[in-house]
């Protein structure tokens, strides 16, 4: 391992039970796809996914790792007696050359970063897909989506009025402004989520292009179910794997409502609390776009006048037009029963 930080990060990932379980379940549930097939592991790290594929019966696994972790991965492969099945390639996948232009049946990769896209490793998976994957091949995971909902953040907003008998509201305000400048990685509890979640974007890993990864932007209307204090936007992601027909979907979730992962959640902190009444709408736009450094993204949250954008059908907000439209739609449904 290159340094203490690298060792800590990989230890953290190996201890991430939901992460490992999701990949293991996906791989073992699709032994029918993997048995006697050639698999490529992009960004293999310690090689754990490569070994799981070998355990599932892969004929050959090409474990591609650009960092010096590849040296350790070779030792771990030998430790598990798969040196005749797994070939560790110490190279960037973009520089990888396979003998006789070999193609693979499956690409497995744990490419996800914070809020799914941080670090831009999906670019490398797309490169590998386009160059090495057979047309009828499979990707693990095969799809992913980003979700978001407004939340409260007591650790950032509460208790500044009384710090051992001293009011520190001015400090709290300045601190939150700093937090607003870039997304924060933190654990958000289920009870801190205040609105229904919205699906910001959905990625089909089999077909998505580098151009499509440049930017994602969407507008939404969220409605307060009760009187609430909105203090940030909580963002998370889910990944789905190939499953057998009529079988339950194997999914890796980083939702605050599911088991904790090392990704936690990503939060855009509001500079000040926004108080909302029950039924009040809040319109917003989330823009996720690549920076000049193509491996990094910027996240921008904009609050919009809720009268300036089209409301969904039906809409739960208190606007007269939305209430009447909802009642009209309900009456149509009843008449069709």
PDB file of C-alpha atoms in Angstrom, residues 62-319:
ATOM      1  CA  UNK A  62      -8.366  -9.968 -16.123  1.00  0.00           C
ATOM      2  CA  UNK A  63      -7.866  -7.751 -13.054  1.00  0.00           C
ATOM      3  CA  UNK A  64      -6.843  -4.261 -14.208  1.00  0.00           C
ATOM      4  CA  UNK A  65      -5.326  -1.961 -11.564  1.00  0.00           C
ATOM      5  CA  UNK A  66      -3.294   1.161 -12.376  1.00  0.00           C
ATOM      6  CA  UNK A  67      -1.881   1.783  -8.884  1.00  0.00           C
ATOM      7  CA  UNK A  68       0.803  -0.159  -7.029  1.00  0.00           C
ATOM      8  CA  UNK A  69      -2.038  -1.948  -5.270  1.00  0.00           C
ATOM      9  CA  UNK A  70      -1.783  -4.345  -8.227  1.00  0.00           C
ATOM     10  CA  UNK A  71       1.327  -5.839  -6.580  1.00  0.00           C
ATOM     11  CA  UNK A  72      -0.640  -6.594  -3.402  1.00  0.00           C
ATOM     12  CA  UNK A  73      -3.565  -7.895  -5.480  1.00  0.00           C
ATOM     13  CA  UNK A  74      -1.253 -10.492  -7.045  1.00  0.00           C
ATOM     14  CA  UNK A  75      -0.282 -11.708  -3.567  1.00  0.00           C
ATOM     15  CA  UNK A  76      -3.946 -11.888  -2.510  1.00  0.00           C
ATOM     16  CA  UNK A  77      -4.813 -13.835  -5.665  1.00  0.00           C
ATOM     17  CA  UNK A  78      -2.061 -16.351  -4.820  1.00  0.00           C
ATOM     18  CA  UNK A  79      -3.221 -16.436  -1.192  1.00  0.00           C
ATOM     19  CA  UNK A  80      -6.602 -17.640  -2.495  1.00  0.00           C
ATOM     20  CA  UNK A  81      -5.077 -20.076  -5.040  1.00  0.00           C
ATOM     21  CA  UNK A  82      -6.511 -18.375  -8.121  1.00  0.00           C
ATOM     22  CA  UNK A  83      -3.216 -17.485  -9.831  1.00  0.00           C
ATOM     23  CA  UNK A  84      -4.122 -19.793 -12.724  1.00  0.00           C
ATOM     24  CA  UNK A  85      -7.446 -18.020 -13.261  1.00  0.00           C
ATOM     25  CA  UNK A  86      -6.789 -14.364 -12.441  1.00  0.00           C
ATOM     26  CA  UNK A  87      -4.290 -12.277 -14.413  1.00  0.00           C
ATOM     27  CA  UNK A  88      -3.423  -9.006 -12.661  1.00  0.00           C
ATOM     28  CA  UNK A  89      -2.583  -6.255 -15.150  1.00  0.00           C
ATOM     29  CA  UNK A  90      -0.652  -3.379 -13.536  1.00  0.00           C
ATOM     30  CA  UNK A  91      -1.745  -0.726 -16.031  1.00  0.00           C
ATOM     31  CA  UNK A  92      -4.428   1.879 -16.736  1.00  0.00           C
ATOM     32  CA  UNK A  93      -7.280   0.256 -18.624  1.00  0.00           C
ATOM     33  CA  UNK A  94      -6.822   2.949 -21.282  1.00  0.00           C
ATOM     34  CA  UNK A  95      -3.301   1.585 -21.893  1.00  0.00           C
ATOM     35  CA  UNK A  96      -4.231  -2.100 -21.702  1.00  0.00           C
ATOM     36  CA  UNK A  97      -3.485  -4.272 -24.736  1.00  0.00           C
ATOM     37  CA  UNK A  98      -4.950  -7.778 -24.889  1.00  0.00           C
ATOM     38  CA  UNK A  99      -3.417 -10.509 -26.998  1.00  0.00           C
ATOM     39  CA  UNK A 100      -5.171 -11.128 -30.339  1.00  0.00           C
ATOM     40  CA  UNK A 101      -7.644  -8.303 -29.570  1.00  0.00           C
ATOM     41  CA  UNK A 102      -9.339 -10.545 -27.004  1.00  0.00           C
ATOM     42  CA  UNK A 103     -12.889  -9.612 -25.966  1.00  0.00           C
ATOM     43  CA  UNK A 104     -14.488 -10.278 -22.579  1.00  0.00           C
ATOM     44  CA  UNK A 105     -17.948 -11.560 -21.666  1.00  0.00           C
ATOM     45  CA  UNK A 106     -18.414  -9.513 -18.504  1.00  0.00           C
ATOM     46  CA  UNK A 107     -17.030  -6.303 -17.006  1.00  0.00           C
ATOM     47  CA  UNK A 108     -17.259  -5.940 -13.248  1.00  0.00           C
ATOM     48  CA  UNK A 109     -16.172  -2.734 -11.555  1.00  0.00           C
ATOM     49  CA  UNK A 110     -16.695  -0.809  -8.344  1.00  0.00           C
ATOM     50  CA  UNK A 111     -16.378   2.605  -9.993  1.00  0.00           C
ATOM     51  CA  UNK A 112     -18.801   4.611  -7.867  1.00  0.00           C
ATOM     52  CA  UNK A 113     -17.640   7.656  -5.922  1.00  0.00           C
ATOM     53  CA  UNK A 114     -19.473  10.005  -3.576  1.00  0.00           C
ATOM     54  CA  UNK A 115     -22.878  10.986  -5.078  1.00  0.00           C
ATOM     55  CA  UNK A 116     -22.103   8.234  -7.651  1.00  0.00           C
ATOM     56  CA  UNK A 117     -19.981  10.305 -10.046  1.00  0.00           C
ATOM     57  CA  UNK A 118     -17.142  11.732  -7.920  1.00  0.00           C
ATOM     58  CA  UNK A 119     -13.675  10.800  -9.262  1.00  0.00           C
ATOM     59  CA  UNK A 120     -15.102  10.069 -12.727  1.00  0.00           C
ATOM     60  CA  UNK A 121     -14.033   6.424 -12.817  1.00  0.00           C
ATOM     61  CA  UNK A 122     -17.087   5.576 -14.899  1.00  0.00           C
ATOM     62  CA  UNK A 123     -15.161   7.100 -17.837  1.00  0.00           C
ATOM     63  CA  UNK A 124     -12.686   4.216 -17.598  1.00  0.00           C
ATOM     64  CA  UNK A 125     -15.481   1.632 -17.459  1.00  0.00           C
ATOM     65  CA  UNK A 126     -17.033   3.120 -20.601  1.00  0.00           C
ATOM     66  CA  UNK A 127     -13.640   2.959 -22.333  1.00  0.00           C
ATOM     67  CA  UNK A 128     -13.265  -0.702 -21.340  1.00  0.00           C
ATOM     68  CA  UNK A 129     -16.845  -1.444 -22.403  1.00  0.00           C
ATOM     69  CA  UNK A 130     -16.365   0.069 -25.859  1.00  0.00           C
ATOM     70  CA  UNK A 131     -12.975  -1.568 -26.452  1.00  0.00           C
ATOM     71  CA  UNK A 132     -13.131  -4.954 -24.731  1.00  0.00           C
ATOM     72  CA  UNK A 133     -16.733  -6.042 -24.050  1.00  0.00           C
ATOM     73  CA  UNK A 134     -18.490  -8.380 -26.471  1.00  0.00           C
ATOM     74  CA  UNK A 135     -21.702  -6.889 -27.961  1.00  0.00           C
ATOM     75  CA  UNK A 136     -23.820  -9.380 -25.998  1.00  0.00           C
ATOM     76  CA  UNK A 137     -21.727  -8.906 -22.829  1.00  0.00           C
ATOM     77  CA  UNK A 138     -22.852  -7.850 -19.346  1.00  0.00           C
ATOM     78  CA  UNK A 139     -21.815  -5.123 -16.914  1.00  0.00           C
ATOM     79  CA  UNK A 140     -21.872  -5.393 -13.097  1.00  0.00           C
ATOM     80  CA  UNK A 141     -23.527  -3.053 -12.167  1.00  0.00           C
ATOM     81  CA  UNK A 142     -25.651  -2.441 -15.258  1.00  0.00           C
ATOM     82  CA  UNK A 143     -27.546   0.676 -14.140  1.00  0.00           C
ATOM     83  CA  UNK A 144     -27.491   3.376 -11.471  1.00  0.00           C
ATOM     84  CA  UNK A 145     -29.569   6.329 -10.375  1.00  0.00           C
ATOM     85  CA  UNK A 146     -29.130   9.403  -8.183  1.00  0.00           C
ATOM     86  CA  UNK A 147     -31.837  10.476  -5.722  1.00  0.00           C
ATOM     87  CA  UNK A 148     -32.245  13.610  -3.624  1.00  0.00           C
ATOM     88  CA  UNK A 149     -34.514  14.969  -0.884  1.00  0.00           C
ATOM     89  CA  UNK A 150     -34.458  17.961   1.424  1.00  0.00           C
ATOM     90  CA  UNK A 151     -33.317  17.401   4.992  1.00  0.00           C
ATOM     91  CA  UNK A 152     -32.555  19.032   8.292  1.00  0.00           C
ATOM     92  CA  UNK A 153     -28.998  19.158   9.643  1.00  0.00           C
ATOM     93  CA  UNK A 154     -29.061  19.610  13.415  1.00  0.00           C
ATOM     94  CA  UNK A 155     -25.289  19.210  13.780  1.00  0.00           C
ATOM     95  CA  UNK A 156     -24.744  22.302  11.609  1.00  0.00           C
ATOM     96  CA  UNK A 157     -27.716  24.467  12.586  1.00  0.00           C
ATOM     97  CA  UNK A 158     -28.607  23.751  16.217  1.00  0.00           C
ATOM     98  CA  UNK A 159     -27.032  24.906  19.488  1.00  0.00           C
ATOM     99  CA  UNK A 160     -25.111  27.954  18.174  1.00  0.00           C
ATOM    100  CA  UNK A 161     -27.269  30.254  20.311  1.00  0.00           C
ATOM    101  CA  UNK A 162     -25.816  28.774  23.485  1.00  0.00           C
ATOM    102  CA  UNK A 163     -22.219  27.550  23.452  1.00  0.00           C
ATOM    103  CA  UNK A 164     -21.435  27.252  27.168  1.00  0.00           C
ATOM    104  CA  UNK A 165     -23.551  30.348  27.804  1.00  0.00           C
ATOM    105  CA  UNK A 166     -22.202  32.338  24.832  1.00  0.00           C
ATOM    106  CA  UNK A 167     -24.206  33.111  21.672  1.00  0.00           C
ATOM    107  CA  UNK A 168     -22.288  31.987  18.561  1.00  0.00           C
ATOM    108  CA  UNK A 169     -24.967  32.485  15.885  1.00  0.00           C
ATOM    109  CA  UNK A 170     -22.670  34.676  13.784  1.00  0.00           C
ATOM    110  CA  UNK A 171     -20.010  31.961  13.772  1.00  0.00           C
ATOM    111  CA  UNK A 172     -22.631  29.324  12.896  1.00  0.00           C
ATOM    112  CA  UNK A 173     -23.814  31.420   9.952  1.00  0.00           C
ATOM    113  CA  UNK A 174     -20.279  31.907   8.592  1.00  0.00           C
ATOM    114  CA  UNK A 175     -19.491  28.228   9.122  1.00  0.00           C
ATOM    115  CA  UNK A 176     -22.558  27.179   7.099  1.00  0.00           C
ATOM    116  CA  UNK A 177     -21.598  29.542   4.285  1.00  0.00           C
ATOM    117  CA  UNK A 178     -18.259  27.733   4.086  1.00  0.00           C
ATOM    118  CA  UNK A 179     -20.048  24.378   4.107  1.00  0.00           C
ATOM    119  CA  UNK A 180     -22.276  25.637   1.242  1.00  0.00           C
ATOM    120  CA  UNK A 181     -19.230  26.187  -0.990  1.00  0.00           C
ATOM    121  CA  UNK A 182     -18.764  22.468  -1.595  1.00  0.00           C
ATOM    122  CA  UNK A 183     -20.810  19.298  -0.983  1.00  0.00           C
ATOM    123  CA  UNK A 184     -20.369  17.692   2.430  1.00  0.00           C
ATOM    124  CA  UNK A 185     -20.032  13.943   2.975  1.00  0.00           C
ATOM    125  CA  UNK A 186     -21.953  12.961   6.095  1.00  0.00           C
ATOM    126  CA  UNK A 187     -24.390  10.459   7.552  1.00  0.00           C
ATOM    127  CA  UNK A 188     -28.003  11.646   7.339  1.00  0.00           C
ATOM    128  CA  UNK A 189     -30.513   9.835   9.558  1.00  0.00           C
ATOM    129  CA  UNK A 190     -33.882   8.700   8.139  1.00  0.00           C
ATOM    130  CA  UNK A 191     -35.770  11.050  10.466  1.00  0.00           C
ATOM    131  CA  UNK A 192     -33.810  14.012   9.052  1.00  0.00           C
ATOM    132  CA  UNK A 193     -35.339  13.535   5.567  1.00  0.00           C
ATOM    133  CA  UNK A 194     -38.215  15.998   5.167  1.00  0.00           C
ATOM    134  CA  UNK A 195     -39.577  15.566   1.618  1.00  0.00           C
ATOM    135  CA  UNK A 196     -40.215  12.741  -0.833  1.00  0.00           C
ATOM    136  CA  UNK A 197     -37.107  11.751  -2.754  1.00  0.00           C
ATOM    137  CA  UNK A 198     -36.746  12.625  -6.440  1.00  0.00           C
ATOM    138  CA  UNK A 199     -34.806  10.652  -9.043  1.00  0.00           C
ATOM    139  CA  UNK A 200     -32.303  13.170 -10.407  1.00  0.00           C
ATOM    140  CA  UNK A 201     -30.932  10.955 -13.184  1.00  0.00           C
ATOM    141  CA  UNK A 202     -30.735   7.320 -14.307  1.00  0.00           C
ATOM    142  CA  UNK A 203     -27.708   5.802 -16.043  1.00  0.00           C
ATOM    143  CA  UNK A 204     -27.799   2.754 -18.317  1.00  0.00           C
ATOM    144  CA  UNK A 205     -24.168   1.647 -18.058  1.00  0.00           C
ATOM    145  CA  UNK A 206     -24.523  -0.535 -21.173  1.00  0.00           C
ATOM    146  CA  UNK A 207     -25.262   2.448 -23.430  1.00  0.00           C
ATOM    147  CA  UNK A 208     -24.310   5.729 -21.732  1.00  0.00           C
ATOM    148  CA  UNK A 209     -21.682   7.827 -23.532  1.00  0.00           C
ATOM    149  CA  UNK A 210     -18.900  10.104 -22.301  1.00  0.00           C
ATOM    150  CA  UNK A 211     -20.780  13.053 -23.796  1.00  0.00           C
ATOM    151  CA  UNK A 212     -23.877  12.211 -21.760  1.00  0.00           C
ATOM    152  CA  UNK A 213     -21.719  12.144 -18.615  1.00  0.00           C
ATOM    153  CA  UNK A 214     -20.736  15.793 -19.072  1.00  0.00           C
ATOM    154  CA  UNK A 215     -23.834  17.175 -17.379  1.00  0.00           C
ATOM    155  CA  UNK A 216     -27.055  16.213 -15.631  1.00  0.00           C
ATOM    156  CA  UNK A 217     -29.645  18.871 -14.817  1.00  0.00           C
ATOM    157  CA  UNK A 218     -33.243  18.587 -13.644  1.00  0.00           C
ATOM    158  CA  UNK A 219     -35.979  20.679 -12.024  1.00  0.00           C
ATOM    159  CA  UNK A 220     -38.341  19.458  -9.336  1.00  0.00           C
ATOM    160  CA  UNK A 221     -41.147  20.517  -7.018  1.00  0.00           C
ATOM    161  CA  UNK A 222     -40.890  19.176  -3.472  1.00  0.00           C
ATOM    162  CA  UNK A 223     -43.733  19.586  -0.997  1.00  0.00           C
ATOM    163  CA  UNK A 224     -43.484  19.833   2.777  1.00  0.00           C
ATOM    164  CA  UNK A 225     -45.707  17.173   4.379  1.00  0.00           C
ATOM    165  CA  UNK A 226     -45.649  19.026   7.716  1.00  0.00           C
ATOM    166  CA  UNK A 227     -44.294  22.256   9.122  1.00  0.00           C
ATOM    167  CA  UNK A 228     -40.538  21.749   8.660  1.00  0.00           C
ATOM    168  CA  UNK A 229     -37.167  23.517   8.726  1.00  0.00           C
ATOM    169  CA  UNK A 230     -35.247  22.704   5.547  1.00  0.00           C
ATOM    170  CA  UNK A 231     -31.466  23.032   5.930  1.00  0.00           C
ATOM    171  CA  UNK A 232     -29.914  21.061   3.074  1.00  0.00           C
ATOM    172  CA  UNK A 233     -30.359  18.748   0.101  1.00  0.00           C
ATOM    173  CA  UNK A 234     -29.396  15.122   0.743  1.00  0.00           C
ATOM    174  CA  UNK A 235     -28.105  13.155  -2.280  1.00  0.00           C
ATOM    175  CA  UNK A 236     -27.513   9.397  -2.592  1.00  0.00           C
ATOM    176  CA  UNK A 237     -27.331   6.692  -5.246  1.00  0.00           C
ATOM    177  CA  UNK A 238     -28.399   3.128  -5.997  1.00  0.00           C
ATOM    178  CA  UNK A 239     -26.830   0.593  -8.382  1.00  0.00           C
ATOM    179  CA  UNK A 240     -28.569  -2.409  -9.937  1.00  0.00           C
ATOM    180  CA  UNK A 241     -27.018  -5.626 -11.227  1.00  0.00           C
ATOM    181  CA  UNK A 242     -28.045  -8.174 -13.878  1.00  0.00           C
ATOM    182  CA  UNK A 243     -30.670 -10.507 -12.427  1.00  0.00           C
ATOM    183  CA  UNK A 244     -32.501 -13.581 -13.648  1.00  0.00           C
ATOM    184  CA  UNK A 245     -36.017 -13.070 -15.072  1.00  0.00           C
ATOM    185  CA  UNK A 246     -38.702 -12.975 -12.360  1.00  0.00           C
ATOM    186  CA  UNK A 247     -35.997 -12.696  -9.686  1.00  0.00           C
ATOM    187  CA  UNK A 248     -35.610  -9.925  -7.125  1.00  0.00           C
ATOM    188  CA  UNK A 249     -33.362  -7.098  -8.266  1.00  0.00           C
ATOM    189  CA  UNK A 250     -29.925  -7.118  -6.630  1.00  0.00           C
ATOM    190  CA  UNK A 251     -29.289  -3.538  -5.606  1.00  0.00           C
ATOM    191  CA  UNK A 252     -26.572  -1.613  -3.781  1.00  0.00           C
ATOM    192  CA  UNK A 253     -28.182   1.292  -1.946  1.00  0.00           C
ATOM    193  CA  UNK A 254     -26.575   4.281  -0.234  1.00  0.00           C
ATOM    194  CA  UNK A 255     -29.953   5.688   0.842  1.00  0.00           C
ATOM    195  CA  UNK A 256     -30.236   7.091   4.385  1.00  0.00           C
ATOM    196  CA  UNK A 257     -33.087   4.572   4.830  1.00  0.00           C
ATOM    197  CA  UNK A 258     -30.783   1.599   4.223  1.00  0.00           C
ATOM    198  CA  UNK A 259     -27.713   0.133   5.918  1.00  0.00           C
ATOM    199  CA  UNK A 260     -24.741   2.511   6.202  1.00  0.00           C
ATOM    200  CA  UNK A 261     -21.992   2.406   3.570  1.00  0.00           C
ATOM    201  CA  UNK A 262     -18.607   4.127   3.348  1.00  0.00           C
ATOM    202  CA  UNK A 263     -20.141   6.515   0.775  1.00  0.00           C
ATOM    203  CA  UNK A 264     -22.524   7.886   3.457  1.00  0.00           C
ATOM    204  CA  UNK A 265     -24.639  10.645   1.834  1.00  0.00           C
ATOM    205  CA  UNK A 266     -23.682  13.847   0.032  1.00  0.00           C
ATOM    206  CA  UNK A 267     -25.265  17.050   1.335  1.00  0.00           C
ATOM    207  CA  UNK A 268     -25.534  20.520  -0.168  1.00  0.00           C
ATOM    208  CA  UNK A 269     -25.871  22.731   2.907  1.00  0.00           C
ATOM    209  CA  UNK A 270     -28.174  25.760   2.714  1.00  0.00           C
ATOM    210  CA  UNK A 271     -26.639  28.972   4.127  1.00  0.00           C
ATOM    211  CA  UNK A 272     -29.761  29.542   6.249  1.00  0.00           C
ATOM    212  CA  UNK A 273     -32.782  27.531   7.345  1.00  0.00           C
ATOM    213  CA  UNK A 274     -35.836  27.701   5.080  1.00  0.00           C
ATOM    214  CA  UNK A 275     -39.018  27.414   7.132  1.00  0.00           C
ATOM    215  CA  UNK A 276     -41.901  25.710   5.339  1.00  0.00           C
ATOM    216  CA  UNK A 277     -45.541  25.082   6.168  1.00  0.00           C
ATOM    217  CA  UNK A 278     -47.435  21.869   5.428  1.00  0.00           C
ATOM    218  CA  UNK A 279     -48.339  21.745   1.729  1.00  0.00           C
ATOM    219  CA  UNK A 280     -45.909  24.504   0.763  1.00  0.00           C
ATOM    220  CA  UNK A 281     -44.011  23.805  -2.478  1.00  0.00           C
ATOM    221  CA  UNK A 282     -40.290  24.382  -2.970  1.00  0.00           C
ATOM    222  CA  UNK A 283     -39.010  24.429  -6.558  1.00  0.00           C
ATOM    223  CA  UNK A 284     -35.386  23.577  -7.211  1.00  0.00           C
ATOM    224  CA  UNK A 285     -32.839  22.693  -9.842  1.00  0.00           C
ATOM    225  CA  UNK A 286     -29.841  20.414  -9.347  1.00  0.00           C
ATOM    226  CA  UNK A 287     -27.054  20.728 -11.888  1.00  0.00           C
ATOM    227  CA  UNK A 288     -24.228  18.150 -11.897  1.00  0.00           C
ATOM    228  CA  UNK A 289     -21.514  19.016 -14.409  1.00  0.00           C
ATOM    229  CA  UNK A 290     -17.931  18.023 -15.120  1.00  0.00           C
ATOM    230  CA  UNK A 291     -15.189  20.472 -14.264  1.00  0.00           C
ATOM    231  CA  UNK A 292     -12.159  21.243 -16.430  1.00  0.00           C
ATOM    232  CA  UNK A 293     -10.541  18.297 -14.670  1.00  0.00           C
ATOM    233  CA  UNK A 294     -12.708  15.615 -16.285  1.00  0.00           C
ATOM    234  CA  UNK A 295     -12.486  13.387 -13.198  1.00  0.00           C
ATOM    235  CA  UNK A 296     -14.311  15.953 -11.043  1.00  0.00           C
ATOM    236  CA  UNK A 297     -17.864  17.278 -10.947  1.00  0.00           C
ATOM    237  CA  UNK A 298     -19.433  20.407  -9.514  1.00  0.00           C
ATOM    238  CA  UNK A 299     -22.875  20.291  -7.891  1.00  0.00           C
ATOM    239  CA  UNK A 300     -25.075  23.383  -7.938  1.00  0.00           C
ATOM    240  CA  UNK A 301     -28.431  23.697  -6.193  1.00  0.00           C
ATOM    241  CA  UNK A 302     -30.727  26.564  -7.223  1.00  0.00           C
ATOM    242  CA  UNK A 303     -34.014  27.410  -5.513  1.00  0.00           C
ATOM    243  CA  UNK A 304     -36.635  28.645  -7.995  1.00  0.00           C
ATOM    244  CA  UNK A 305     -39.978  30.450  -7.750  1.00  0.00           C
ATOM    245  CA  UNK A 306     -42.496  27.585  -7.625  1.00  0.00           C
ATOM    246  CA  UNK A 307     -44.867  29.551  -9.892  1.00  0.00           C
ATOM    247  CA  UNK A 308     -42.283  29.641 -12.668  1.00  0.00           C
ATOM    248  CA  UNK A 309     -42.093  25.901 -13.392  1.00  0.00           C
ATOM    249  CA  UNK A 310     -44.672  23.271 -14.249  1.00  0.00           C
ATOM    250  CA  UNK A 311     -45.930  21.252 -11.297  1.00  0.00           C
ATOM    251  CA  UNK A 312     -46.160  17.450 -11.538  1.00  0.00           C
ATOM    252  CA  UNK A 313     -49.495  15.665 -11.984  1.00  0.00           C
ATOM    253  CA  UNK A 314     -50.810  15.112  -9.435  1.00  0.00           C
ATOM    254  CA  UNK A 315     -49.133  17.657  -7.161  1.00  0.00           C
ATOM    255  CA  UNK A 316     -49.472  17.547  -3.364  1.00  0.00           C
ATOM    256  CA  UNK A 317     -48.913  21.281  -2.816  1.00  0.00           C
ATOM    257  CA  UNK A 318     -51.389  23.858  -1.560  1.00  0.00           C
ATOM    258  CA  UNK A 319     -51.854  25.806  -4.830  1.00  0.00           C
TER     259      UNK A 319
END
